[in-house]
PDB file of C-alpha atoms in Angstrom:
ATOM      1  CA  UNK A   1     -31.965 -34.582  69.240  1.00 44.00           C
ATOM      2  CA  UNK A   2     -34.021 -37.208  67.355  1.00 46.00           C
ATOM      3  CA  UNK A   3     -32.941 -40.804  67.886  1.00 47.00           C
ATOM      4  CA  UNK A   4     -34.021 -43.322  65.284  1.00 46.00           C
ATOM      5  CA  UNK A   5     -35.485 -46.586  66.366  1.00 47.00           C
ATOM      6  CA  UNK A   6     -33.364 -49.488  65.068  1.00 45.00           C
ATOM      7  CA  UNK A   7     -36.448 -51.675  64.697  1.00 44.00           C
ATOM      8  CA  UNK A   8     -38.158 -49.193  62.360  1.00 45.00           C
ATOM      9  CA  UNK A   9     -35.180 -47.775  60.488  1.00 44.00           C
ATOM     10  CA  UNK A  10     -34.825 -49.006  56.898  1.00 47.00           C
ATOM     11  CA  UNK A  11     -32.357 -51.797  56.332  1.00 44.00           C
ATOM     12  CA  UNK A  12     -29.456 -51.190  53.972  1.00 49.00           C
ATOM     13  CA  UNK A  13     -29.700 -52.967  50.621  1.00 49.00           C
ATOM     14  CA  UNK A  14     -28.158 -56.388  50.445  1.00 48.00           C
ATOM     15  CA  UNK A  15     -24.709 -56.369  48.799  1.00 49.00           C
ATOM     16  CA  UNK A  16     -25.542 -59.569  46.931  1.00 51.00           C
ATOM     17  CA  UNK A  17     -28.702 -58.085  45.422  1.00 51.00           C
ATOM     18  CA  UNK A  18     -26.853 -54.908  44.488  1.00 59.00           C
ATOM     19  CA  UNK A  19     -24.068 -56.820  42.783  1.00 60.00           C
ATOM     20  CA  UNK A  20     -26.604 -59.015  40.988  1.00 59.00           C
ATOM     21  CA  UNK A  21     -28.490 -55.951  39.747  1.00 62.00           C
ATOM     22  CA  UNK A  22     -25.296 -54.321  38.483  1.00 74.00           C
ATOM     23  CA  UNK A  23     -24.332 -57.573  36.768  1.00 66.00           C
ATOM     24  CA  UNK A  24     -27.702 -57.755  34.983  1.00 73.00           C
ATOM     25  CA  UNK A  25     -27.421 -54.125  33.879  1.00 79.00           C
ATOM     26  CA  UNK A  26     -23.944 -54.823  32.537  1.00 80.00           C
ATOM     27  CA  UNK A  27     -25.210 -57.843  30.628  1.00 83.00           C
ATOM     28  CA  UNK A  28     -28.022 -55.799  29.059  1.00 83.00           C
ATOM     29  CA  UNK A  29     -25.603 -53.075  28.013  1.00 88.00           C
ATOM     30  CA  UNK A  30     -23.256 -55.630  26.473  1.00 89.00           C
ATOM     31  CA  UNK A  31     -26.179 -57.263  24.660  1.00 89.00           C
ATOM     32  CA  UNK A  32     -27.399 -53.991  23.171  1.00 90.00           C
ATOM     33  CA  UNK A  33     -23.829 -52.999  22.321  1.00 92.00           C
ATOM     34  CA  UNK A  34     -22.998 -56.129  20.323  1.00 94.00           C
ATOM     35  CA  UNK A  35     -26.404 -56.433  18.698  1.00 94.00           C
ATOM     36  CA  UNK A  36     -26.115 -52.777  17.700  1.00 95.00           C
ATOM     37  CA  UNK A  37     -22.785 -53.505  16.016  1.00 96.00           C
ATOM     38  CA  UNK A  38     -24.325 -56.497  14.212  1.00 97.00           C
ATOM     39  CA  UNK A  39     -27.247 -54.331  13.086  1.00 97.00           C
ATOM     40  CA  UNK A  40     -24.875 -51.717  11.631  1.00 97.00           C
ATOM     41  CA  UNK A  41     -22.952 -54.446   9.766  1.00 97.00           C
ATOM     42  CA  UNK A  42     -26.184 -55.841   8.288  1.00 97.00           C
ATOM     43  CA  UNK A  43     -27.375 -52.379   7.229  1.00 97.00           C
ATOM     44  CA  UNK A  44     -24.035 -51.574   5.568  1.00 98.00           C
ATOM     45  CA  UNK A  45     -24.066 -54.940   3.780  1.00 97.00           C
ATOM     46  CA  UNK A  46     -27.621 -54.284   2.564  1.00 97.00           C
ATOM     47  CA  UNK A  47     -26.642 -50.869   1.189  1.00 96.00           C
ATOM     48  CA  UNK A  48     -23.561 -52.308  -0.508  1.00 96.00           C
ATOM     49  CA  UNK A  49     -25.588 -55.037  -2.209  1.00 95.00           C
ATOM     50  CA  UNK A  50     -28.098 -52.466  -3.472  1.00 95.00           C
ATOM     51  CA  UNK A  51     -25.354 -50.140  -4.708  1.00 95.00           C
ATOM     52  CA  UNK A  52     -23.244 -52.859  -6.343  1.00 93.00           C
ATOM     53  CA  UNK A  53     -26.266 -54.398  -8.076  1.00 92.00           C
ATOM     54  CA  UNK A  54     -27.248 -51.012  -9.479  1.00 92.00           C
ATOM     55  CA  UNK A  55     -23.715 -50.170 -10.693  1.00 92.00           C
ATOM     56  CA  UNK A  56     -23.045 -53.571 -12.263  1.00 90.00           C
ATOM     57  CA  UNK A  57     -26.438 -53.860 -13.964  1.00 88.00           C
ATOM     58  CA  UNK A  58     -26.146 -50.316 -15.330  1.00 86.00           C
ATOM     59  CA  UNK A  59     -22.580 -50.579 -16.614  1.00 87.00           C
ATOM     60  CA  UNK A  60     -22.734 -54.175 -17.878  1.00 84.00           C
ATOM     61  CA  UNK A  61     -25.724 -54.829 -20.087  1.00 75.00           C
ATOM     62  CA  UNK A  62     -25.173 -58.573 -20.223  1.00 74.00           C
ATOM     63  CA  UNK A  63     -24.750 -58.997 -16.477  1.00 79.00           C
ATOM     64  CA  UNK A  64     -26.918 -61.534 -14.684  1.00 83.00           C
ATOM     65  CA  UNK A  65     -27.207 -59.324 -11.591  1.00 88.00           C
ATOM     66  CA  UNK A  66     -30.613 -57.790 -10.991  1.00 91.00           C
ATOM     67  CA  UNK A  67     -30.747 -54.184  -9.870  1.00 91.00           C
ATOM     68  CA  UNK A  68     -32.620 -53.203  -6.728  1.00 91.00           C
ATOM     69  CA  UNK A  69     -33.121 -49.615  -7.881  1.00 91.00           C
ATOM     70  CA  UNK A  70     -35.024 -50.154 -11.119  1.00 91.00           C
ATOM     71  CA  UNK A  71     -38.787 -50.523 -11.397  1.00 92.00           C
ATOM     72  CA  UNK A  72     -38.687 -54.318 -11.127  1.00 93.00           C
ATOM     73  CA  UNK A  73     -36.453 -54.252  -8.047  1.00 93.00           C
ATOM     74  CA  UNK A  74     -38.585 -51.655  -6.274  1.00 93.00           C
ATOM     75  CA  UNK A  75     -41.772 -53.597  -6.994  1.00 95.00           C
ATOM     76  CA  UNK A  76     -40.117 -56.737  -5.611  1.00 95.00           C
ATOM     77  CA  UNK A  77     -38.912 -54.964  -2.454  1.00 93.00           C
ATOM     78  CA  UNK A  78     -42.244 -53.377  -1.547  1.00 94.00           C
ATOM     79  CA  UNK A  79     -44.432 -56.210  -2.776  1.00 94.00           C
ATOM     80  CA  UNK A  80     -42.650 -59.112  -1.059  1.00 93.00           C
ATOM     81  CA  UNK A  81     -41.470 -57.543   2.197  1.00 93.00           C
ATOM     82  CA  UNK A  82     -44.154 -59.169   4.359  1.00 93.00           C
ATOM     83  CA  UNK A  83     -43.701 -62.545   2.696  1.00 93.00           C
ATOM     84  CA  UNK A  84     -39.974 -62.399   3.402  1.00 92.00           C
ATOM     85  CA  UNK A  85     -40.462 -61.610   7.098  1.00 94.00           C
ATOM     86  CA  UNK A  86     -43.117 -64.304   7.648  1.00 93.00           C
ATOM     87  CA  UNK A  87     -41.114 -67.439   8.362  1.00 93.00           C
ATOM     88  CA  UNK A  88     -41.213 -70.309  10.886  1.00 93.00           C
ATOM     89  CA  UNK A  89     -38.167 -68.788  12.603  1.00 94.00           C
ATOM     90  CA  UNK A  90     -40.158 -65.670  13.523  1.00 95.00           C
ATOM     91  CA  UNK A  91     -42.943 -67.813  15.004  1.00 95.00           C
ATOM     92  CA  UNK A  92     -40.363 -69.786  16.987  1.00 96.00           C
ATOM     93  CA  UNK A  93     -38.865 -66.572  18.371  1.00 96.00           C
ATOM     94  CA  UNK A  94     -42.275 -65.283  19.486  1.00 96.00           C
ATOM     95  CA  UNK A  95     -43.263 -68.561  21.159  1.00 96.00           C
ATOM     96  CA  UNK A  96     -39.887 -68.999  22.869  1.00 96.00           C
ATOM     97  CA  UNK A  97     -40.006 -65.414  24.156  1.00 96.00           C
ATOM     98  CA  UNK A  98     -43.429 -66.083  25.686  1.00 96.00           C
ATOM     99  CA  UNK A  99     -42.147 -69.311  27.225  1.00 96.00           C
ATOM    100  CA  UNK A 100     -39.137 -67.519  28.702  1.00 95.00           C
ATOM    101  CA  UNK A 101     -41.358 -64.798  30.142  1.00 95.00           C
ATOM    102  CA  UNK A 102     -43.678 -67.364  31.716  1.00 95.00           C
ATOM    103  CA  UNK A 103     -40.674 -69.221  33.162  1.00 94.00           C
ATOM    104  CA  UNK A 104     -39.236 -66.088  34.765  1.00 92.00           C
ATOM    105  CA  UNK A 105     -42.498 -64.406  35.712  1.00 93.00           C
ATOM    106  CA  UNK A 106     -44.019 -67.463  37.384  1.00 93.00           C
ATOM    107  CA  UNK A 107     -41.105 -67.837  39.799  1.00 90.00           C
ATOM    108  CA  UNK A 108     -40.200 -71.274  38.476  1.00 89.00           C
ATOM    109  CA  UNK A 109     -36.697 -70.097  37.612  1.00 86.00           C
ATOM    110  CA  UNK A 110     -36.041 -69.024  41.200  1.00 84.00           C
ATOM    111  CA  UNK A 111     -36.432 -72.481  42.737  1.00 82.00           C
ATOM    112  CA  UNK A 112     -33.299 -73.715  40.947  1.00 74.00           C
ATOM    113  CA  UNK A 113     -31.188 -70.840  42.309  1.00 73.00           C
ATOM    114  CA  UNK A 114     -32.362 -70.504  45.889  1.00 67.00           C
ATOM    115  CA  UNK A 115     -30.648 -72.217  48.814  1.00 68.00           C
ATOM    116  CA  UNK A 116     -33.579 -72.102  51.199  1.00 74.00           C
ATOM    117  CA  UNK A 117     -36.029 -75.008  51.452  1.00 82.00           C
ATOM    118  CA  UNK A 118     -39.260 -74.726  49.509  1.00 82.00           C
ATOM    119  CA  UNK A 119     -42.443 -73.868  51.345  1.00 86.00           C
ATOM    120  CA  UNK A 120     -45.445 -76.170  51.231  1.00 89.00           C
ATOM    121  CA  UNK A 121     -47.218 -74.193  48.531  1.00 91.00           C
ATOM    122  CA  UNK A 122     -44.193 -74.349  46.237  1.00 90.00           C
ATOM    123  CA  UNK A 123     -43.759 -78.083  46.755  1.00 91.00           C
ATOM    124  CA  UNK A 124     -47.450 -78.571  45.980  1.00 94.00           C
ATOM    125  CA  UNK A 125     -47.046 -76.524  42.787  1.00 94.00           C
ATOM    126  CA  UNK A 126     -44.019 -78.584  41.719  1.00 93.00           C
ATOM    127  CA  UNK A 127     -45.980 -81.805  42.196  1.00 95.00           C
ATOM    128  CA  UNK A 128     -48.763 -80.474  39.950  1.00 96.00           C
ATOM    129  CA  UNK A 129     -46.252 -79.388  37.313  1.00 96.00           C
ATOM    130  CA  UNK A 130     -44.546 -82.810  37.418  1.00 95.00           C
ATOM    131  CA  UNK A 131     -47.870 -84.575  36.869  1.00 97.00           C
ATOM    132  CA  UNK A 132     -48.739 -82.159  34.081  1.00 96.00           C
ATOM    133  CA  UNK A 133     -45.362 -82.699  32.409  1.00 96.00           C
ATOM    134  CA  UNK A 134     -45.797 -86.473  32.642  1.00 97.00           C
ATOM    135  CA  UNK A 135     -49.195 -86.191  30.952  1.00 97.00           C
ATOM    136  CA  UNK A 136     -47.660 -84.170  28.113  1.00 96.00           C
ATOM    137  CA  UNK A 137     -44.876 -86.731  27.651  1.00 95.00           C
ATOM    138  CA  UNK A 138     -47.334 -89.642  27.549  1.00 96.00           C
ATOM    139  CA  UNK A 139     -49.542 -87.760  25.100  1.00 95.00           C
ATOM    140  CA  UNK A 140     -46.634 -87.003  22.763  1.00 93.00           C
ATOM    141  CA  UNK A 141     -45.518 -90.643  22.916  1.00 93.00           C
ATOM    142  CA  UNK A 142     -49.002 -91.781  21.933  1.00 92.00           C
ATOM    143  CA  UNK A 143     -49.000 -89.339  19.025  1.00 92.00           C
ATOM    144  CA  UNK A 144     -45.572 -90.359  17.726  1.00 91.00           C
ATOM    145  CA  UNK A 145     -44.368 -93.780  18.902  1.00 89.00           C
ATOM    146  CA  UNK A 146     -47.317 -96.100  18.422  1.00 87.00           C
ATOM    147  CA  UNK A 147     -47.880 -97.703  14.984  1.00 84.00           C
ATOM    148  CA  UNK A 148     -49.711 -95.428  12.531  1.00 85.00           C
ATOM    149  CA  UNK A 149     -49.376 -92.501  14.944  1.00 88.00           C
ATOM    150  CA  UNK A 150     -51.036 -89.255  13.936  1.00 90.00           C
ATOM    151  CA  UNK A 151     -47.891 -87.105  13.910  1.00 91.00           C
ATOM    152  CA  UNK A 152     -45.760 -89.483  11.857  1.00 89.00           C
ATOM    153  CA  UNK A 153     -45.085 -88.897   8.181  1.00 88.00           C
ATOM    154  CA  UNK A 154     -46.781 -90.884   5.443  1.00 83.00           C
ATOM    155  CA  UNK A 155     -43.799 -93.258   5.463  1.00 84.00           C
ATOM    156  CA  UNK A 156     -43.889 -93.719   9.243  1.00 82.00           C
ATOM    157  CA  UNK A 157     -40.818 -91.626  10.105  1.00 85.00           C
ATOM    158  CA  UNK A 158     -40.350 -88.851  12.651  1.00 85.00           C
ATOM    159  CA  UNK A 159     -38.041 -86.678  10.542  1.00 86.00           C
ATOM    160  CA  UNK A 160     -39.447 -85.100   8.474  1.00 87.00           C
ATOM    161  CA  UNK A 161     -42.994 -85.286   9.778  1.00 89.00           C
ATOM    162  CA  UNK A 162     -45.678 -83.099  11.370  1.00 91.00           C
ATOM    163  CA  UNK A 163     -43.966 -83.864  14.691  1.00 91.00           C
ATOM    164  CA  UNK A 164     -40.595 -82.502  13.581  1.00 92.00           C
ATOM    165  CA  UNK A 165     -42.165 -79.391  12.067  1.00 92.00           C
ATOM    166  CA  UNK A 166     -44.038 -78.662  15.303  1.00 93.00           C
ATOM    167  CA  UNK A 167     -41.267 -79.686  17.717  1.00 93.00           C
ATOM    168  CA  UNK A 168     -40.187 -76.174  18.746  1.00 95.00           C
ATOM    169  CA  UNK A 169     -43.763 -74.806  19.068  1.00 95.00           C
ATOM    170  CA  UNK A 170     -44.782 -77.887  21.057  1.00 95.00           C
ATOM    171  CA  UNK A 171     -41.862 -77.549  23.474  1.00 96.00           C
ATOM    172  CA  UNK A 172     -42.557 -73.830  23.890  1.00 96.00           C
ATOM    173  CA  UNK A 173     -46.248 -74.526  24.544  1.00 96.00           C
ATOM    174  CA  UNK A 174     -45.500 -77.222  27.139  1.00 96.00           C
ATOM    175  CA  UNK A 175     -42.929 -74.987  28.827  1.00 96.00           C
ATOM    176  CA  UNK A 176     -45.373 -72.073  28.953  1.00 97.00           C
ATOM    177  CA  UNK A 177     -48.258 -74.142  30.343  1.00 96.00           C
ATOM    178  CA  UNK A 178     -46.088 -75.764  33.034  1.00 95.00           C
ATOM    179  CA  UNK A 179     -44.633 -72.401  34.065  1.00 95.00           C
ATOM    180  CA  UNK A 180     -48.037 -70.739  34.317  1.00 96.00           C
ATOM    181  CA  UNK A 181     -49.401 -73.720  36.233  1.00 96.00           C
ATOM    182  CA  UNK A 182     -46.584 -73.382  38.765  1.00 95.00           C
ATOM    183  CA  UNK A 183     -47.183 -69.656  39.081  1.00 95.00           C
ATOM    184  CA  UNK A 184     -50.920 -70.042  39.674  1.00 94.00           C
ATOM    185  CA  UNK A 185     -50.511 -72.977  42.072  1.00 94.00           C
ATOM    186  CA  UNK A 186     -47.768 -71.282  44.094  1.00 92.00           C
ATOM    187  CA  UNK A 187     -49.674 -67.963  44.141  1.00 91.00           C
ATOM    188  CA  UNK A 188     -46.833 -66.066  42.498  1.00 91.00           C
ATOM    189  CA  UNK A 189     -49.361 -65.321  39.741  1.00 93.00           C
ATOM    190  CA  UNK A 190     -52.698 -64.296  41.214  1.00 91.00           C
ATOM    191  CA  UNK A 191     -54.566 -62.633  38.334  1.00 92.00           C
ATOM    192  CA  UNK A 192     -54.981 -62.596  34.565  1.00 93.00           C
ATOM    193  CA  UNK A 193     -53.076 -59.323  34.568  1.00 94.00           C
ATOM    194  CA  UNK A 194     -50.099 -61.050  36.200  1.00 94.00           C
ATOM    195  CA  UNK A 195     -50.242 -63.863  33.645  1.00 95.00           C
ATOM    196  CA  UNK A 196     -50.230 -61.411  30.738  1.00 95.00           C
ATOM    197  CA  UNK A 197     -47.360 -59.432  32.273  1.00 95.00           C
ATOM    198  CA  UNK A 198     -45.358 -62.633  32.716  1.00 95.00           C
ATOM    199  CA  UNK A 199     -45.904 -63.677  29.088  1.00 95.00           C
ATOM    200  CA  UNK A 200     -45.043 -60.216  27.776  1.00 95.00           C
ATOM    201  CA  UNK A 201     -41.948 -59.831  29.967  1.00 93.00           C
ATOM    202  CA  UNK A 202     -40.087 -62.402  27.896  1.00 93.00           C
ATOM    203  CA  UNK A 203     -39.963 -60.108  24.863  1.00 94.00           C
ATOM    204  CA  UNK A 204     -37.888 -57.305  26.399  1.00 90.00           C
ATOM    205  CA  UNK A 205     -34.616 -59.276  26.747  1.00 87.00           C
ATOM    206  CA  UNK A 206     -34.813 -60.562  23.151  1.00 91.00           C
ATOM    207  CA  UNK A 207     -36.053 -57.433  21.369  1.00 92.00           C
ATOM    208  CA  UNK A 208     -32.602 -56.766  19.800  1.00 94.00           C
ATOM    209  CA  UNK A 209     -32.733 -60.208  18.204  1.00 95.00           C
ATOM    210  CA  UNK A 210     -36.020 -59.333  16.501  1.00 96.00           C
ATOM    211  CA  UNK A 211     -34.295 -56.312  14.964  1.00 96.00           C
ATOM    212  CA  UNK A 212     -31.423 -58.520  13.783  1.00 97.00           C
ATOM    213  CA  UNK A 213     -33.942 -60.994  12.399  1.00 97.00           C
ATOM    214  CA  UNK A 214     -35.627 -58.342  10.247  1.00 96.00           C
ATOM    215  CA  UNK A 215     -32.325 -56.988   8.950  1.00 97.00           C
ATOM    216  CA  UNK A 216     -30.845 -60.438   8.387  1.00 97.00           C
ATOM    217  CA  UNK A 217     -33.863 -61.825   6.555  1.00 97.00           C
ATOM    218  CA  UNK A 218     -34.035 -58.760   4.323  1.00 96.00           C
ATOM    219  CA  UNK A 219     -30.334 -59.058   3.491  1.00 97.00           C
ATOM    220  CA  UNK A 220     -30.677 -62.772   2.740  1.00 96.00           C
ATOM    221  CA  UNK A 221     -33.622 -62.316   0.381  1.00 96.00           C
ATOM    222  CA  UNK A 222     -31.942 -59.319  -1.260  1.00 96.00           C
ATOM    223  CA  UNK A 223     -28.875 -61.424  -2.043  1.00 95.00           C
ATOM    224  CA  UNK A 224     -31.093 -64.197  -3.393  1.00 95.00           C
ATOM    225  CA  UNK A 225     -32.953 -61.726  -5.620  1.00 95.00           C
ATOM    226  CA  UNK A 226     -29.863 -59.921  -6.927  1.00 94.00           C
ATOM    227  CA  UNK A 227     -27.918 -63.084  -7.768  1.00 91.00           C
ATOM    228  CA  UNK A 228     -30.827 -65.233  -8.912  1.00 83.00           C
TER     229      UNK A 228
END
């Protein structure tokens, strides 16, 4: 009879990790479920707008509605699709997804949830990130708060100004740089491949929102075209 050695036998999985994994899977399923419902609603609304615009414009000659199914509507749809999708909101979504991926992939998110003390390498990485963040704050203050600052508007205000228009990209950039700095300093990221994987990992959780963005923007511009 073969007796297993307790020191070499595999340990059972931790109940906490198993429950956490099941919770994350449940959250993903709920996310895809509700975003799928929203996508169906947007698609149905798009089809209704196209159908109603065609029926009204065909039956009522003096109607101000513009049909999506005539030659003019088809030229507008195919000719302006890229212009309609290209918006600052799409750029914000891409940059924030990269920042989220860097935050999770670098291990910076774990230090706020763990109960064990940080090791020396992690404390050293946090010190570097704190100094780096302070430098960014000082730099932004010099670009916005001093008289005749570069990022102020022509009237000397912050809103609207180049600073306000670049606020979300700037915050995403600072967040990404600080996260990657922590990952490289703490050795949780050890190669360029790891850095690229961390940046790309932020897109998977938000991919359904990109689908909703495309459908929502198309519906919005369709409504604007039909009722303009």
